[in-house]
mmCIF file of C-alpha atoms in Angstrom:
data_model
loop_
_atom_site.group_PDB
_atom_site.id
_atom_site.type_symbol
_atom_site.label_atom_id
_atom_site.label_comp_id
_atom_site.label_asym_id
_atom_site.label_seq_id
_atom_site.Cartn_x
_atom_site.Cartn_y
_atom_site.Cartn_z
ATOM 1 C CA GLU A 1 16.936 -4.794 -16.074
ATOM 2 C CA ILE A 2 14.329 -7.327 -14.979
ATOM 3 C CA VAL A 3 10.842 -6.405 -16.166
ATOM 4 C CA LEU A 4 7.984 -7.607 -13.967
ATOM 5 C CA THR A 5 4.572 -8.161 -15.525
ATOM 6 C CA GLN A 6 1.604 -8.476 -13.195
ATOM 7 C CA SER A 7 -1.689 -10.038 -14.163
ATOM 8 C CA PRO A 8 -4.507 -9.479 -14.161
ATOM 9 C CA GLY A 9 -4.560 -5.704 -14.126
ATOM 10 C CA THR A 10 -7.796 -5.717 -12.158
ATOM 11 C CA LEU A 11 -9.464 -8.446 -10.141
ATOM 12 C CA SER A 12 -13.157 -8.068 -9.270
ATOM 13 C CA LEU A 13 -14.077 -10.302 -6.357
ATOM 14 C CA SER A 14 -16.522 -10.555 -3.475
ATOM 15 C CA LEU A 15 -15.835 -10.625 0.232
ATOM 16 C CA GLY A 16 -14.677 -14.049 1.344
ATOM 17 C CA GLU A 17 -13.431 -15.082 -2.077
ATOM 18 C CA ARG A 18 -9.889 -16.189 -2.786
ATOM 19 C CA ALA A 19 -7.634 -13.829 -4.738
ATOM 20 C CA THR A 20 -4.648 -14.958 -6.743
ATOM 21 C CA PHE A 21 -2.293 -12.620 -8.595
ATOM 22 C CA SER A 22 0.617 -13.370 -10.822
ATOM 23 C CA CYS A 23 3.978 -11.656 -11.249
ATOM 24 C CA ARG A 24 6.123 -12.835 -14.128
ATOM 25 C CA ALA A 25 9.745 -11.761 -14.527
ATOM 26 C CA SER A 26 11.529 -11.276 -17.844
ATOM 27 C CA GLN A 27 14.427 -13.313 -16.470
ATOM 28 C CA SER A 28 15.028 -15.468 -13.442
ATOM 29 C CA VAL A 29 15.021 -13.569 -10.148
ATOM 30 C CA SER A 30 18.090 -14.451 -8.157
ATOM 31 C CA ARG A 31 17.316 -16.516 -5.049
ATOM 32 C CA GLY A 32 13.612 -15.783 -5.433
ATOM 33 C CA TYR A 33 14.114 -12.287 -4.111
ATOM 34 C CA VAL A 34 10.577 -11.047 -4.684
ATOM 35 C CA ALA A 35 8.478 -8.943 -2.345
ATOM 36 C CA TRP A 36 4.823 -7.958 -2.454
ATOM 37 C CA TYR A 37 3.377 -4.664 -1.244
ATOM 38 C CA GLN A 38 -0.163 -3.467 -0.658
ATOM 39 C CA GLN A 39 -1.106 0.134 -1.368
ATOM 40 C CA LYS A 40 -4.371 1.884 -0.533
ATOM 41 C CA PRO A 41 -5.414 5.258 -1.996
ATOM 42 C CA GLY A 42 -3.424 8.110 -0.514
ATOM 43 C CA GLN A 43 -1.178 5.784 1.446
ATOM 44 C CA ALA A 44 2.355 4.503 1.143
ATOM 45 C CA PRO A 45 2.981 0.900 0.135
ATOM 46 C CA ARG A 46 3.057 -1.660 2.943
ATOM 47 C CA LEU A 47 5.273 -4.734 2.875
ATOM 48 C CA LEU A 48 3.314 -7.998 2.845
ATOM 49 C CA ILE A 49 5.707 -10.700 1.659
ATOM 50 C CA PHE A 50 9.487 -10.902 1.201
ATOM 51 C CA ASP A 51 11.770 -13.585 -0.217
ATOM 52 C CA ALA A 52 8.789 -14.801 -2.262
ATOM 53 C CA SER A 53 6.997 -16.551 0.592
ATOM 54 C CA ASN A 54 7.775 -14.987 3.960
ATOM 55 C CA ARG A 55 5.102 -12.874 5.613
ATOM 56 C CA ALA A 56 6.205 -9.561 7.037
ATOM 57 C CA THR A 57 5.608 -8.771 10.685
ATOM 58 C CA GLY A 58 1.940 -8.305 11.513
ATOM 59 C CA ILE A 59 0.616 -9.562 8.180
ATOM 60 C CA PRO A 60 -2.379 -11.924 8.563
ATOM 61 C CA ASP A 61 -1.887 -15.534 7.516
ATOM 62 C CA ARG A 62 -4.552 -15.248 4.819
ATOM 63 C CA PHE A 63 -1.753 -13.653 2.756
ATOM 64 C CA SER A 64 0.679 -16.092 1.205
ATOM 65 C CA GLY A 65 3.325 -15.942 -1.475
ATOM 66 C CA SER A 66 4.959 -18.564 -3.615
ATOM 67 C CA GLY A 67 7.105 -19.004 -6.664
ATOM 68 C CA SER A 68 10.628 -19.142 -7.969
ATOM 69 C CA GLY A 69 12.591 -18.411 -11.092
ATOM 70 C CA THR A 70 10.357 -16.215 -13.224
ATOM 71 C CA ASP A 71 6.895 -16.947 -11.842
ATOM 72 C CA PHE A 72 5.587 -15.670 -8.540
ATOM 73 C CA THR A 73 2.126 -15.632 -6.986
ATOM 74 C CA LEU A 74 0.407 -13.762 -4.176
ATOM 75 C CA THR A 75 -2.715 -15.354 -2.721
ATOM 76 C CA ILE A 76 -5.240 -13.894 -0.309
ATOM 77 C CA GLY A 77 -7.127 -16.782 1.217
ATOM 78 C CA ARG A 78 -10.435 -15.057 1.985
ATOM 79 C CA LEU A 79 -10.905 -11.404 1.108
ATOM 80 C CA GLU A 80 -11.642 -9.036 3.960
ATOM 81 C CA PRO A 81 -12.954 -5.483 3.401
ATOM 82 C CA GLU A 82 -9.531 -3.981 4.083
ATOM 83 C CA ASP A 83 -7.907 -6.117 1.367
ATOM 84 C CA PHE A 84 -9.393 -4.169 -1.522
ATOM 85 C CA ALA A 85 -6.354 -2.257 -2.705
ATOM 86 C CA LEU A 86 -3.479 -2.231 -5.187
ATOM 87 C CA TYR A 87 -0.783 -4.887 -5.016
ATOM 88 C CA TYR A 88 2.738 -4.598 -6.417
ATOM 89 C CA CYS A 89 5.448 -7.171 -6.815
ATOM 90 C CA HIS A 90 9.074 -6.108 -6.522
ATOM 91 C CA GLN A 91 12.292 -7.888 -7.394
ATOM 92 C CA TYR A 92 15.503 -7.196 -5.507
ATOM 93 C CA GLY A 93 17.590 -10.020 -6.846
ATOM 94 C CA SER A 94 19.507 -7.704 -9.103
ATOM 95 C CA SER A 95 20.073 -4.047 -9.739
ATOM 96 C CA PRO A 96 18.235 -1.962 -10.709
ATOM 97 C CA LEU A 97 15.335 -2.726 -8.412
ATOM 98 C CA THR A 98 12.121 -3.016 -10.351
ATOM 99 C CA PHE A 99 8.412 -3.212 -9.651
ATOM 100 C CA GLY A 100 5.487 -4.704 -11.464
ATOM 101 C CA GLY A 101 2.708 -2.518 -12.794
ATOM 102 C CA GLY A 102 0.289 -3.559 -10.071
ATOM 103 C CA THR A 103 -2.945 -5.496 -9.710
ATOM 104 C CA LYS A 104 -6.018 -3.751 -8.377
ATOM 105 C CA VAL A 105 -8.441 -5.787 -6.297
ATOM 106 C CA GLU A 106 -11.894 -4.266 -6.394
ATOM 107 C CA ILE A 107 -15.210 -5.217 -4.878
ATOM 108 C CA LYS A 108 -17.470 -7.070 -7.275
ATOM 109 C CA GLU B 1 7.674 2.811 16.108
ATOM 110 C CA VAL B 2 9.577 3.290 12.860
ATOM 111 C CA GLN B 3 8.757 6.637 11.264
ATOM 112 C CA LEU B 4 9.944 8.193 8.033
ATOM 113 C CA VAL B 5 8.662 11.661 7.232
ATOM 114 C CA GLU B 6 9.397 13.278 3.887
ATOM 115 C CA SER B 7 9.293 16.995 3.230
ATOM 116 C CA GLY B 8 10.414 19.550 0.688
ATOM 117 C CA GLY B 9 8.069 18.754 -2.166
ATOM 118 C CA GLY B 10 6.234 21.418 -4.095
ATOM 119 C CA LEU B 11 5.732 23.066 -7.449
ATOM 120 C CA VAL B 12 8.817 23.803 -9.519
ATOM 121 C CA LYS B 13 9.329 24.891 -13.113
ATOM 122 C CA PRO B 14 11.050 22.665 -15.657
ATOM 123 C CA GLY B 15 14.788 23.058 -15.327
ATOM 124 C CA GLY B 16 14.505 23.987 -11.666
ATOM 125 C CA SER B 17 15.862 22.313 -8.552
ATOM 126 C CA LEU B 18 14.404 20.951 -5.367
ATOM 127 C CA ARG B 19 15.816 19.284 -2.263
ATOM 128 C CA LEU B 20 13.765 16.652 -0.501
ATOM 129 C CA SER B 21 14.333 15.566 3.073
ATOM 130 C CA CYS B 22 13.387 12.452 4.986
ATOM 131 C CA ALA B 23 13.432 12.548 8.802
ATOM 132 C CA ALA B 24 13.745 9.189 10.509
ATOM 133 C CA SER B 25 12.857 8.117 14.028
ATOM 134 C CA GLY B 26 12.097 4.985 15.999
ATOM 135 C CA PHE B 27 15.165 3.054 14.850
ATOM 136 C CA ILE B 28 18.935 3.402 14.656
ATOM 137 C CA PHE B 29 19.076 5.378 11.433
ATOM 138 C CA SER B 30 22.856 5.135 11.072
ATOM 139 C CA THR B 31 22.714 1.363 10.663
ATOM 140 C CA TYR B 32 20.237 1.212 7.779
ATOM 141 C CA THR B 33 20.412 1.623 4.028
ATOM 142 C CA ILE B 34 17.660 3.979 2.873
ATOM 143 C CA ASN B 35 16.241 4.394 -0.611
ATOM 144 C CA TRP B 36 14.110 6.840 -2.552
ATOM 145 C CA VAL B 37 11.223 5.460 -4.587
ATOM 146 C CA ARG B 38 8.819 7.563 -6.626
ATOM 147 C CA GLN B 39 5.325 7.166 -8.006
ATOM 148 C CA ALA B 40 3.954 9.326 -10.791
ATOM 149 C CA PRO B 41 0.262 10.259 -10.409
ATOM 150 C CA GLY B 42 -1.869 7.194 -11.076
ATOM 151 C CA LYS B 43 1.174 5.132 -12.002
ATOM 152 C CA GLY B 44 3.333 2.408 -10.511
ATOM 153 C CA LEU B 45 6.429 2.498 -8.339
ATOM 154 C CA GLU B 46 9.874 3.410 -9.646
ATOM 155 C CA TRP B 47 13.123 2.997 -7.729
ATOM 156 C CA VAL B 48 15.208 6.186 -7.667
ATOM 157 C CA ALA B 49 18.313 5.829 -5.514
ATOM 158 C CA SER B 50 19.940 3.981 -2.633
ATOM 159 C CA ILE B 51 22.451 5.080 0.000
ATOM 160 C CA SER B 52 24.116 2.751 2.467
ATOM 161 C CA SER B 53 24.340 3.375 6.185
ATOM 162 C CA SER B 54 27.761 5.031 6.000
ATOM 163 C CA SER B 55 27.174 6.631 2.571
ATOM 164 C CA ALA B 56 29.941 4.430 1.195
ATOM 165 C CA ASN B 57 27.675 2.806 -1.401
ATOM 166 C CA ILE B 58 25.337 4.895 -3.506
ATOM 167 C CA TYR B 59 23.301 3.692 -6.468
ATOM 168 C CA TYR B 60 20.980 5.463 -8.878
ATOM 169 C CA ALA B 61 18.478 4.504 -11.511
ATOM 170 C CA ASP B 62 20.327 4.928 -14.810
ATOM 171 C CA SER B 63 17.792 7.414 -16.117
ATOM 172 C CA LEU B 64 18.347 9.744 -13.162
ATOM 173 C CA ARG B 65 22.088 9.575 -12.629
ATOM 174 C CA GLY B 66 23.683 12.965 -13.068
ATOM 175 C CA ARG B 67 20.563 14.957 -12.185
ATOM 176 C CA PHE B 68 19.718 13.522 -8.756
ATOM 177 C CA THR B 69 22.048 13.243 -5.759
ATOM 178 C CA VAL B 70 21.250 11.300 -2.606
ATOM 179 C CA SER B 71 22.966 12.048 0.699
ATOM 180 C CA ARG B 72 22.408 11.566 4.401
ATOM 181 C CA ASP B 73 23.361 13.058 7.760
ATOM 182 C CA ASN B 74 23.367 10.339 10.387
ATOM 183 C CA ALA B 75 23.838 12.879 13.180
ATOM 184 C CA LYS B 76 20.508 14.409 12.184
ATOM 185 C CA ASN B 77 18.777 11.112 11.314
ATOM 186 C CA SER B 78 18.046 12.566 7.916
ATOM 187 C CA LEU B 79 18.165 11.584 4.260
ATOM 188 C CA TYR B 80 18.183 14.000 1.339
ATOM 189 C CA LEU B 81 17.534 13.983 -2.384
ATOM 190 C CA GLN B 82 18.871 16.892 -4.407
ATOM 191 C CA MET B 83 17.037 17.063 -7.711
ATOM 192 C CA ASN B 84 18.384 19.291 -10.486
ATOM 193 C CA SER B 85 17.335 19.977 -14.073
ATOM 194 C CA LEU B 86 13.844 18.802 -13.245
ATOM 195 C CA ARG B 87 11.558 17.635 -16.032
ATOM 196 C CA VAL B 88 7.806 17.341 -16.294
ATOM 197 C CA GLU B 89 8.183 13.566 -16.137
ATOM 198 C CA ASP B 90 9.789 13.852 -12.682
ATOM 199 C CA THR B 91 6.375 14.791 -11.299
ATOM 200 C CA ALA B 92 5.636 12.174 -8.666
ATOM 201 C CA ILE B 93 5.219 11.374 -5.014
ATOM 202 C CA TYR B 94 8.681 10.694 -3.622
ATOM 203 C CA TYR B 95 8.924 8.141 -0.819
ATOM 204 C CA CYS B 96 11.863 7.319 1.376
ATOM 205 C CA ALA B 97 11.948 3.659 2.311
ATOM 206 C CA ARG B 98 14.066 1.687 4.733
ATOM 207 C CA VAL B 99 15.940 -1.260 3.287
ATOM 208 C CA ARG B 100 16.230 -4.554 5.069
ATOM 209 C CA GLY B 101 19.953 -5.276 4.957
ATOM 210 C CA SER B 102 22.076 -3.872 2.182
ATOM 211 C CA TYR B 103 21.177 -2.898 -1.389
ATOM 212 C CA PRO B 104 19.605 -4.535 -3.312
ATOM 213 C CA ASN B 105 16.900 -5.595 -0.909
ATOM 214 C CA TYR B 106 13.254 -5.113 -0.050
ATOM 215 C CA PHE B 107 11.670 -2.179 1.765
ATOM 216 C CA ASP B 108 10.270 -2.876 5.205
ATOM 217 C CA SER B 109 9.092 0.641 6.084
ATOM 218 C CA TRP B 110 7.973 3.584 3.978
ATOM 219 C CA GLY B 111 7.278 7.235 4.616
ATOM 220 C CA GLN B 112 4.034 8.854 3.522
ATOM 221 C CA GLY B 113 5.709 10.623 0.634
ATOM 222 C CA THR B 114 6.072 14.191 -0.593
ATOM 223 C CA LEU B 115 4.615 15.399 -3.871
ATOM 224 C CA VAL B 116 6.855 17.039 -6.447
ATOM 225 C CA THR B 117 5.109 18.767 -9.328
ATOM 226 C CA VAL B 118 7.178 19.990 -12.262
ATOM 227 C CA SER B 119 5.154 22.333 -14.416
ATOM 228 C CA SER B 120 5.438 25.683 -16.117
#
């Protein structure tokens, strides 16, 4: 089973700042099959990025993903009010599917 | 618009059973693999099970195999999760999520979830 470790656990930032989160896998993720989801309180997760760097339909271009092998990154170019939420990485390169523990982005 | 609506959650005693349902609309349900994913209160996401479009391929998280059974009825656009021998640690919100392509793959749409509470 691939274990995903997200860091930091919490990111305190101001509106307009750039946010960068890390997702490190315990072993190489096949074909870079990593997705990122956003979750707000009381809501279901929402797909942001798939295949490490492809934005899902309707996702603003301030969201970008990168990485390969064991290291993956989600970047939000300039934080908007609606971006303060929890973010999870997810690997689907091998079974079982696994998720990272999440990074919370909070208003500084 | 793609919609997934879970139901069937509630309070159940340890050792009890519960059957969750997921009603799909807005897409051709019979052509998609659908998964169950759960989230314990205040915790992260945990994959539970996957069922292919024709039910030919079914996968479970190792820790749940034998207690949980996933099934679907394409004529009713519905997905089910039969949960037996429930434990306190099964307390979670259970989401159904549509898979892009075949398992393993990412989830492009999620339901709002149904809460299962296992407590005496």
